[in-house]
């Protein structure tokens, strides 16, 4: 190996080989910048400040390397302290994020520290976003009971009216249920149980039931309308002079009025004699079985209104630890989705009753979902609304959830129960039975082809049996996925 000559800068390769060549320590001291600088500390341990001889050189190199690694370790620790301190400062005041139990992750995931820190980091971002969002909207204050109690009147003493009354009363508001039957009111006020619906649940003592519209509506802050769609106009017209003009009306009924094909957002202002634009209607929809609300199971809905103030008021009223309320202004999309999913739930029930299997059920719900989207968007709904809680969310709930009354109607039809018995069943309203007829008219009006939803209407009109309808739909040519 050639020694490096004084004054000439060696190539990296050569210099490296010389660095580790014990036979040329002098050359190394001359050319390598590193050891000369490390010398300050090394010199103290080497008498005379120089390393001479191959063994001494090896010791020098080892000590120098040790010193470097110590220095690197210190820098690494400082850097890590800086990063952690910084992120702690950014997330100051946030609740501590619990460590994830890696054992619950799929075994294919390597249990490496790097993964843990990424999950922690990403979750912290979510927590940070949530905190900023909560502060902006002041949401936590109305979850934690920091609000003025409101007087909330509820129309309709069925399953959903009872669930809504219970929910707002649990939050600390005054809930007044306006019912038709004096004996039911008496029973409810005395025993805190609705004798007709959801009898297994004890109601909060703050719920008061009355047949007096004056008592219920006088100075109420919010009116919740939970009467089946086909009875809604009559009920609202009867009380229109008693409903304060600026009070938001929460519509939870899901359907379309027979005859003039009105949605609740149009029907309510008309029946109350309000201007359509200042109707103050907030449509609350989404996957929400009354029974599960009573059970305090987590529920997410969407509040749709053209009035942001009304939507905000209703969102504050209903939001709780286990009840989430999103907001949108696509009232039409939310209403059409909520009404049409009831028809699809009947189809899903028929599929179940005929025992067609999970393959068929999944294909049916997929097709029905597309048909709802086609019609709703043709009517002016936004596609993203159909993918949201009032669309896909409620379709999943009612097509697969055994608590759905629309689905139960379908199951019984599929099983071959006598038609009249099924339709006249007193097990709560199945809005889809009425909406099915209107869907066909709407499909005709908006020029969309809806094979599954039309078949439900044909079964309900007794044009075909459930089995015939299934084979008719299966015989249709396949439709393109992109449509
Ligand atoms: N039950 C649920 O899980 C649920 C969930 C979300 C939305 N909804 C919707 O809420 C609406 C009501 O459903 P529900 O489950 O409470 O129905 P329900 O069958 O349990 O009760 C209907 C109530 O309306 C009352 N009613 C009917 N006609 C009336 C009239 N002419 N005057 C006064 N009251 C009348 C009945 O007495 C009964 O109290 C429906 O449109 C439904 O789609 C229900
Ligand atoms: O019982 P159903 O079929 O009326 O469905 C109830 C609600 O619409 C669920 O969100």
Short mmCIF file of C-alpha atoms and ligand atoms in Angstrom, two decimals, residues 254 286-289 341-342 345 394 397-398 403-407 429-431, ligand 2:
data_model
loop_
_atom_site.label_atom_id
_atom_site.label_comp_id
_atom_site.label_asym_id
_atom_site.label_seq_id
_atom_site.Cartn_x
_atom_site.Cartn_y
_atom_site.Cartn_z
CA UNK A 254 -89.44 9.09 7.67
CA UNK A 286 -79.96 8.27 10.60
CA UNK A 287 -79.60 4.78 12.09
CA UNK A 288 -81.52 5.13 15.35
CA UNK A 289 -83.75 2.40 16.76
CA UNK A 341 -84.59 2.96 2.94
CA UNK A 342 -87.86 1.76 4.49
CA UNK A 345 -85.83 -2.78 4.30
CA UNK A 394 -79.87 3.79 7.95
CA UNK A 397 -79.51 -0.63 10.21
CA UNK A 398 -82.92 -1.39 8.79
CA UNK A 403 -85.65 -4.43 15.32
CA UNK A 404 -86.78 -2.82 12.08
CA UNK A 405 -90.54 -2.94 11.64
CA UNK A 406 -90.27 -2.48 7.87
CA UNK A 407 -87.92 -5.43 7.68
CA UNK A 429 -95.95 1.88 11.83
CA UNK A 430 -94.02 0.52 8.82
CA UNK A 431 -93.69 3.67 6.72
O1 LIG B 2 -88.42 0.19 12.57
P1 LIG B 2 -88.29 0.90 11.27
O2 LIG B 2 -88.16 -0.02 10.11
O3 LIG B 2 -89.36 1.94 11.10
O4 LIG B 2 -86.91 1.71 11.32
C1 LIG B 2 -86.69 2.56 12.37
C2 LIG B 2 -85.80 3.70 12.02
O5 LIG B 2 -86.08 4.29 10.80
C3 LIG B 2 -84.37 3.38 12.20
O6 LIG B 2 -83.51 4.44 11.94
#
